[in-house]
XYZ file of C-alpha atoms in Angstrom:
433
model
C 18.968 -9.441 -31.924
C 21.862 -8.567 -29.609
C 21.043 -6.984 -26.263
C 23.119 -3.962 -27.248
C 21.114 -3.580 -30.458
C 17.882 -3.702 -28.473
C 19.321 -1.085 -26.134
C 20.344 1.161 -29.020
C 16.835 0.884 -30.416
C 15.236 1.614 -27.059
C 17.453 4.637 -26.568
C 16.602 5.980 -30.030
C 12.863 5.524 -29.495
C 13.066 7.167 -26.087
C 14.848 10.154 -27.532
C 12.195 10.533 -30.224
C 9.404 10.359 -27.687
C 10.799 12.612 -24.957
C 11.994 16.236 -24.801
C 14.988 15.034 -22.822
C 18.402 14.193 -24.192
C 20.511 11.973 -22.035
C 20.678 9.484 -19.235
C 23.537 10.345 -16.912
C 25.204 8.737 -13.928
C 24.679 10.018 -10.416
C 27.733 11.046 -8.459
C 27.284 8.026 -6.181
C 27.539 5.759 -9.218
C 30.708 7.514 -10.354
C 32.121 7.085 -6.865
C 31.311 3.372 -7.004
C 33.269 3.098 -10.258
C 36.078 5.044 -8.587
C 36.133 2.807 -5.537
C 36.708 -0.225 -7.776
C 39.512 1.710 -9.464
C 41.127 2.606 -6.146
C 40.963 -0.947 -4.824
C 42.357 -2.570 -7.959
C 45.119 -0.206 -9.164
C 48.439 -1.903 -8.504
C 50.638 -1.588 -11.586
C 52.470 1.636 -12.346
C 50.333 2.732 -15.303
C 47.140 1.901 -13.411
C 48.235 4.134 -10.541
C 49.190 6.937 -12.917
C 45.931 6.658 -14.826
C 43.984 6.693 -11.575
C 45.820 9.877 -10.552
C 44.773 11.527 -13.807
C 41.153 10.455 -13.284
C 41.196 11.981 -9.790
C 42.523 15.282 -11.104
C 39.964 15.434 -13.896
C 36.992 14.464 -11.780
C 37.571 15.912 -8.318
C 40.727 18.017 -7.975
C 39.766 19.935 -11.072
C 41.740 23.102 -10.298
C 44.898 20.979 -10.537
C 43.976 19.331 -13.820
C 45.661 20.631 -16.961
C 42.163 20.851 -18.435
C 41.159 23.561 -15.960
C 40.709 26.920 -17.634
C 43.572 28.444 -15.657
C 47.205 29.273 -16.213
C 49.913 26.823 -15.231
C 51.584 26.217 -12.847
C 48.612 25.877 -10.475
C 48.487 27.488 -7.004
C 51.204 26.268 -4.655
C 48.909 27.185 -1.763
C 46.004 24.788 -2.040
C 42.534 26.401 -2.063
C 40.241 25.105 0.644
C 37.839 23.433 -1.758
C 40.685 21.409 -3.304
C 42.281 20.058 -0.139
C 39.951 17.098 0.246
C 39.916 16.144 -3.438
C 43.727 16.122 -3.522
C 44.122 13.661 -0.639
C 44.158 10.565 -2.902
C 46.882 12.223 -5.001
C 48.958 12.755 -1.864
C 48.472 9.122 -0.853
C 49.885 8.076 -4.225
C 52.869 10.431 -3.900
C 53.617 9.269 -0.354
C 53.545 5.643 -1.460
C 56.114 6.430 -4.153
C 58.525 7.725 -1.507
C 57.808 4.767 0.756
C 58.751 2.467 -2.112
C 62.203 4.044 -2.269
C 62.014 6.891 -4.769
C 63.758 10.146 -3.936
C 67.332 8.901 -3.685
C 70.410 10.362 -5.317
C 70.557 8.425 -8.582
C 68.453 8.413 -11.757
C 65.659 5.892 -11.294
C 62.017 5.348 -12.239
C 59.360 6.251 -9.708
C 58.456 2.563 -9.492
C 60.392 -0.462 -10.648
C 58.932 -1.761 -13.895
C 59.821 -3.538 -17.124
C 58.344 -0.522 -18.907
C 60.202 2.749 -19.310
C 57.116 4.874 -19.860
C 54.607 3.485 -17.361
C 56.288 4.684 -14.116
C 56.472 8.211 -15.539
C 52.662 8.264 -15.574
C 52.807 8.794 -11.789
C 55.070 11.799 -12.238
C 52.384 14.488 -12.233
C 51.241 13.386 -8.756
C 54.818 13.595 -7.468
C 55.394 16.985 -9.110
C 52.243 18.345 -7.481
C 53.365 17.006 -4.103
C 56.627 18.908 -4.455
C 54.958 22.054 -5.821
C 52.614 22.272 -2.817
C 55.321 21.251 -0.303
C 53.439 18.162 0.817
C 54.471 17.024 4.313
C 57.363 19.518 4.202
C 59.585 16.791 2.796
C 62.290 19.258 1.786
C 63.308 18.145 -1.694
C 62.398 14.441 -1.606
C 59.509 14.744 -4.037
C 61.565 17.019 -6.257
C 64.420 14.497 -6.286
C 62.041 11.652 -7.076
C 60.634 13.523 -10.082
C 64.091 14.666 -11.212
C 65.448 11.137 -10.912
C 62.579 9.886 -13.075
C 63.357 12.521 -15.701
C 67.097 11.866 -15.673
C 66.525 8.114 -15.869
C 64.877 8.559 -19.262
C 68.121 9.929 -20.690
C 70.504 7.352 -19.258
C 72.075 4.580 -21.306
C 69.837 2.131 -19.449
C 66.864 3.331 -21.498
C 66.826 2.225 -25.164
C 66.107 4.802 -27.861
C 65.765 4.553 -31.608
C 68.062 6.364 -34.022
C 65.905 9.493 -33.966
C 65.815 9.673 -30.176
C 62.387 8.177 -29.506
C 62.405 6.786 -25.975
C 61.473 3.108 -25.928
C 58.354 2.048 -24.087
C 60.190 -1.074 -22.929
C 63.472 -1.562 -21.107
C 64.789 -4.672 -22.824
C 64.673 -3.418 -26.417
C 63.724 -0.419 -28.552
C 59.982 -0.748 -28.912
C 57.423 2.012 -29.421
C 53.906 1.541 -28.046
C 50.994 3.885 -28.655
C 50.217 3.549 -24.926
C 53.395 5.475 -24.103
C 51.964 8.738 -25.449
C 49.671 8.879 -22.401
C 52.380 7.854 -19.935
C 55.526 9.771 -20.850
C 54.974 13.061 -22.760
C 52.397 14.453 -20.271
C 54.967 13.987 -17.489
C 57.646 15.735 -19.535
C 55.342 18.641 -20.379
C 54.225 19.094 -16.784
C 57.766 18.780 -15.460
C 58.898 21.510 -17.834
C 56.088 23.865 -16.842
C 56.528 23.291 -13.105
C 60.319 23.764 -13.257
C 60.223 26.592 -15.830
C 62.230 24.530 -18.316
C 61.003 24.883 -21.889
C 63.552 22.346 -23.138
C 61.675 19.590 -21.311
C 58.344 20.832 -22.674
C 59.868 20.690 -26.151
C 60.864 17.095 -25.459
C 57.242 16.220 -24.682
C 56.225 17.411 -28.127
C 59.238 15.811 -29.829
C 58.534 12.404 -28.313
C 54.960 12.546 -29.602
C 56.197 13.592 -33.034
C 58.647 10.689 -33.156
C 55.985 8.221 -32.037
C 53.510 9.614 -34.558
C 56.071 9.222 -37.344
C 56.485 5.530 -36.520
C 52.977 4.474 -35.489
C 50.481 6.474 -37.529
C 49.322 4.575 -40.617
C 47.891 7.047 -43.105
C 46.225 4.327 -45.170
C 44.277 3.102 -42.136
C 43.744 6.535 -40.615
C 44.800 5.381 -37.143
C 47.839 4.275 -35.124
C 49.386 0.843 -34.967
C 49.892 -0.535 -31.485
C 53.565 -1.600 -31.301
C 56.521 -1.314 -33.662
C 60.096 -2.471 -33.211
C 61.625 -4.853 -30.737
C 62.665 -8.449 -31.110
C 59.308 -9.827 -29.948
C 55.699 -8.908 -29.211
C 55.326 -6.449 -32.084
C 51.684 -5.657 -32.799
C 50.994 -3.958 -36.114
C 47.256 -4.045 -35.469
C 45.080 -1.016 -34.896
C 44.292 -1.544 -31.234
C 41.419 0.682 -30.141
C 42.754 1.332 -26.648
C 46.165 2.246 -28.049
C 44.576 4.888 -30.250
C 42.587 6.211 -27.294
C 45.754 6.341 -25.156
C 47.486 8.347 -27.891
C 44.631 10.824 -28.376
C 44.183 11.364 -24.637
C 47.919 11.806 -24.068
C 48.249 14.356 -26.855
C 45.333 16.326 -25.436
C 47.030 16.471 -22.033
C 50.240 17.788 -23.585
C 48.315 20.291 -25.712
C 46.442 21.589 -22.648
C 49.659 21.830 -20.630
C 51.356 23.890 -23.330
C 48.243 25.967 -23.974
C 47.993 27.012 -20.318
C 51.709 27.717 -19.968
C 53.603 30.930 -20.620
C 54.981 29.354 -23.813
C 51.602 28.919 -25.481
C 52.206 31.732 -27.964
C 55.701 30.548 -28.817
C 54.557 26.979 -29.451
C 51.728 27.626 -31.904
C 53.193 25.261 -34.484
C 53.562 22.469 -31.935
C 49.970 22.968 -30.808
C 48.829 22.947 -34.430
C 50.516 19.586 -34.958
C 49.023 18.095 -31.802
C 45.580 19.274 -32.833
C 46.011 17.762 -36.288
C 47.172 14.437 -34.860
C 44.232 14.186 -32.467
C 41.863 14.981 -35.334
C 43.496 12.251 -37.423
C 42.669 9.642 -34.816
C 39.094 10.829 -34.337
C 38.486 10.959 -38.080
C 39.974 7.513 -38.609
C 38.108 5.905 -35.722
C 34.676 7.422 -36.218
C 34.529 7.794 -39.998
C 35.892 4.326 -40.753
C 35.375 1.988 -37.819
C 32.351 3.138 -35.808
C 29.121 1.184 -36.297
C 25.568 1.043 -35.019
C 26.551 -0.647 -31.780
C 28.182 2.644 -30.687
C 31.038 0.627 -29.163
C 34.516 0.212 -30.640
C 35.955 -3.129 -31.670
C 39.046 -4.180 -29.712
C 40.959 -4.007 -33.003
C 39.309 -1.242 -34.938
C 39.387 -2.782 -38.411
C 38.778 -6.392 -37.391
C 35.076 -7.325 -37.163
C 36.034 -10.639 -35.606
C 37.278 -8.955 -32.441
C 34.977 -8.142 -29.549
C 33.291 -4.850 -28.718
C 35.304 -3.086 -26.005
C 33.720 -0.625 -23.587
C 37.084 0.529 -22.203
C 38.545 2.027 -25.371
C 35.108 3.371 -26.252
C 34.996 5.377 -23.016
C 38.495 6.855 -23.318
C 38.033 7.713 -26.981
C 34.755 9.483 -26.192
C 36.473 11.338 -23.349
C 39.093 12.555 -25.811
C 36.348 13.876 -28.110
C 34.793 15.949 -25.322
C 38.256 17.245 -24.369
C 39.004 18.119 -27.986
C 35.801 20.160 -27.993
C 36.643 22.152 -24.861
C 40.423 22.444 -25.321
C 40.963 22.462 -29.097
C 37.599 23.827 -30.274
C 36.978 20.701 -32.387
C 33.343 19.594 -32.258
C 33.000 17.337 -35.303
C 32.812 14.048 -33.448
C 30.764 15.081 -30.417
C 27.699 13.235 -31.825
C 29.689 9.993 -31.867
C 30.938 10.497 -28.324
C 27.375 11.161 -27.213
C 26.179 7.952 -28.834
C 28.848 5.977 -27.007
C 28.305 7.689 -23.662
C 24.554 7.203 -23.728
C 24.909 3.571 -24.789
C 27.309 2.859 -21.926
C 25.429 4.835 -19.278
C 21.823 3.808 -20.025
C 20.037 0.889 -18.297
C 18.742 -1.935 -20.480
C 15.183 -0.866 -19.718
C 15.846 2.557 -21.228
C 16.609 6.106 -20.136
C 15.178 7.442 -16.872
C 14.270 3.971 -15.572
C 17.064 3.646 -13.018
C 15.779 4.440 -9.537
C 18.830 3.302 -7.557
C 21.477 5.989 -7.857
C 24.022 4.104 -5.752
C 24.258 0.911 -7.837
C 24.005 -0.288 -11.434
C 20.738 -2.165 -11.756
C 20.080 -3.721 -15.172
C 22.963 -2.108 -17.064
C 24.433 -3.996 -19.995
C 27.781 -2.255 -19.728
C 28.235 -2.282 -15.943
C 28.070 -5.014 -13.364
C 25.809 -4.324 -10.408
C 28.830 -3.418 -8.295
C 30.217 -0.911 -10.778
C 32.687 -2.635 -13.118
C 32.651 -1.440 -16.730
C 32.170 -4.391 -19.106
C 33.015 -6.051 -21.451
C 36.548 -4.739 -21.586
C 39.900 -5.798 -22.910
C 42.248 -7.521 -20.478
C 45.019 -4.930 -19.954
C 47.684 -7.623 -19.606
C 46.446 -9.879 -22.421
C 44.977 -7.523 -24.962
C 43.273 -10.043 -27.223
C 41.276 -11.395 -24.290
C 37.861 -10.076 -23.257
C 36.828 -9.621 -19.633
C 33.071 -10.129 -19.668
C 32.621 -8.918 -16.089
C 35.163 -6.124 -16.110
C 37.820 -6.056 -13.384
C 40.107 -3.740 -15.393
C 41.466 -0.792 -13.371
C 42.219 1.282 -16.457
C 38.692 0.747 -17.782
C 37.332 2.171 -14.536
C 39.532 5.234 -14.966
C 38.331 5.638 -18.544
C 34.696 5.633 -17.417
C 35.445 8.343 -14.852
C 37.357 10.359 -17.462
C 34.489 10.149 -19.934
C 32.010 11.316 -17.312
C 34.312 14.172 -16.257
C 35.070 15.265 -19.812
C 31.356 15.247 -20.659
C 30.578 17.292 -17.535
C 33.212 19.882 -18.465
C 31.887 19.949 -22.037
C 28.407 20.705 -20.699
C 29.711 23.465 -18.471
C 31.652 24.943 -21.409
C 28.470 25.401 -23.415
C 27.924 22.031 -25.126
C 29.483 23.037 -28.435
C 28.515 20.522 -31.077
C 25.344 19.777 -29.117
C 22.967 20.649 -31.956
C 24.618 18.113 -34.210
C 24.566 15.605 -31.365
C 20.872 16.217 -30.762
C 20.116 15.617 -34.423
C 22.103 12.398 -34.314
C 20.265 11.298 -31.186
C 16.737 12.007 -32.321
C 16.343 15.806 -32.415
C 16.041 16.148 -28.654
C 15.425 19.601 -27.251
C 16.680 19.682 -23.686
C 18.946 17.998 -21.214
C 17.630 17.003 -17.824
C 20.246 15.596 -15.481
C 19.639 14.289 -11.972
C 20.982 16.896 -9.614
C 23.281 14.390 -7.994
C 25.165 13.993 -11.271
C 26.591 17.496 -11.161
C 27.359 17.831 -7.469
C 31.023 17.330 -6.695
C 30.421 16.467 -3.096
C 32.180 13.142 -2.892
C 35.821 12.366 -3.441
C 37.476 9.481 -5.221
C 38.555 6.870 -2.720
C-alpha cells in the first residue's frame, strides 16, 4: 500500500473517531514555507506569484479578495505597513533593474510576454501609495508594461489574443494568471474601463482556444512552431482558474461591477467548468491531482493540487460556489496532515513526518516548473511554495466567511462535528520574508 493511501486511511479513521475536523498548519510553518519561497523566487513569474501570495496571506487589505471596494486606500493603514514591506522590496527591485524609462518595455526582461506582467500589481500598488516619493517612476514602469503588450514586438493571433511567448504566437493556460489580473488591476487603479474590458477579453480569447469541452478542462499550449502541448496539464488548469478568480474579484469590487454582470457571469461559468472537469472526472482516492489530469501514468503533483484547492475556496467566498469544497478539503487535509495522523505534530516550527513536505518546508512531490514532465521528489519549486501559502490563505478566508459548503465537506470527511485549530494558525503576527 502506498504511504499516501495509508495516510488517507489514517485521516479517515481519525475523523470518524474524533469530534474534530481538520489538521491545520501553524503560522510558523506557513512562514517557513514562505521563507523558502522568498529565497528561491528568481524568475519573473515566480516573483509575481510570490507577490500575490504575500497579498493574500499578509497584506490582506490590499488583496483583490478583501471584502472592500477597489481601489484600496492610498494611505496605508498601520496594520498593513509591515505586511506590505516585501511588496515594496519587489517594486524597488523592478526599478533598480531598469524599468520606469520612457519607452514601452516589460517590467523584467523575459522570453515570455505574460510572465513579467505578473509583477505589475506590486508596481501599481507602489505607485498608488506613493512609495518612496518616486514621482511617476512606478507609474511609468506599469504604463510601459501595458503599452508593451500592444506593440508590434508582441505577437497576437488573428482575434487579438496576446501571445504568451515573444518568438511566436502561442497561447498558454499559465498566461491567464499572469496577464489578465494585471490588466484588470491597472484599469481599476487608473479608472480606465477599457483596460478592464481587455482583461476579460483576453480570458475569453484564451478560453476559446484552450478549453476542450470533451475533456472538461483546458489544454496547456496551443499554437507556435514548437513546444505545443495539447495535454491537460493540472497546473495549467489551476493557473487558469486562479487567474480568472482574481479578475472576477477585481471587477466585482470595482465601480463597474454592475455594468459587467455578463462578464462576471462568464468568468464564473469558466471557473466552474474547470472545477467540474477536474473533480468530477480526474480526482481519485489519493486526493492529489495527476500532473496530466487524464493520464494515470503521470505522477501525483502536490503543487497543482494546492492551487486548485485554493481556487475552490476562493470560488466559495467570491463567487458563492460551494460544490467542490469537499474535494478541496480532502486535498488540503491530505497535504497538511503528518503521516502519523491528525493532531500528532508537536513541533509547530518544522514539518516532522509529513509525506508532502520536507522537514525544512518544501512542498513535495511537485512538477518541475521549467521541465513540466519531470517530478521533483524533494520540492524546490518556488511556485509550489506560493500555491501552498495561497491554499492556506484561501482556506482561512473561507473559514472566516462562514465555511459555506462545510456540511457537505464534513460528510465527505467522516461526519465531523467541529473544527479545532491551533491558535497559532489564525494569528497573523508574522510577515512573509
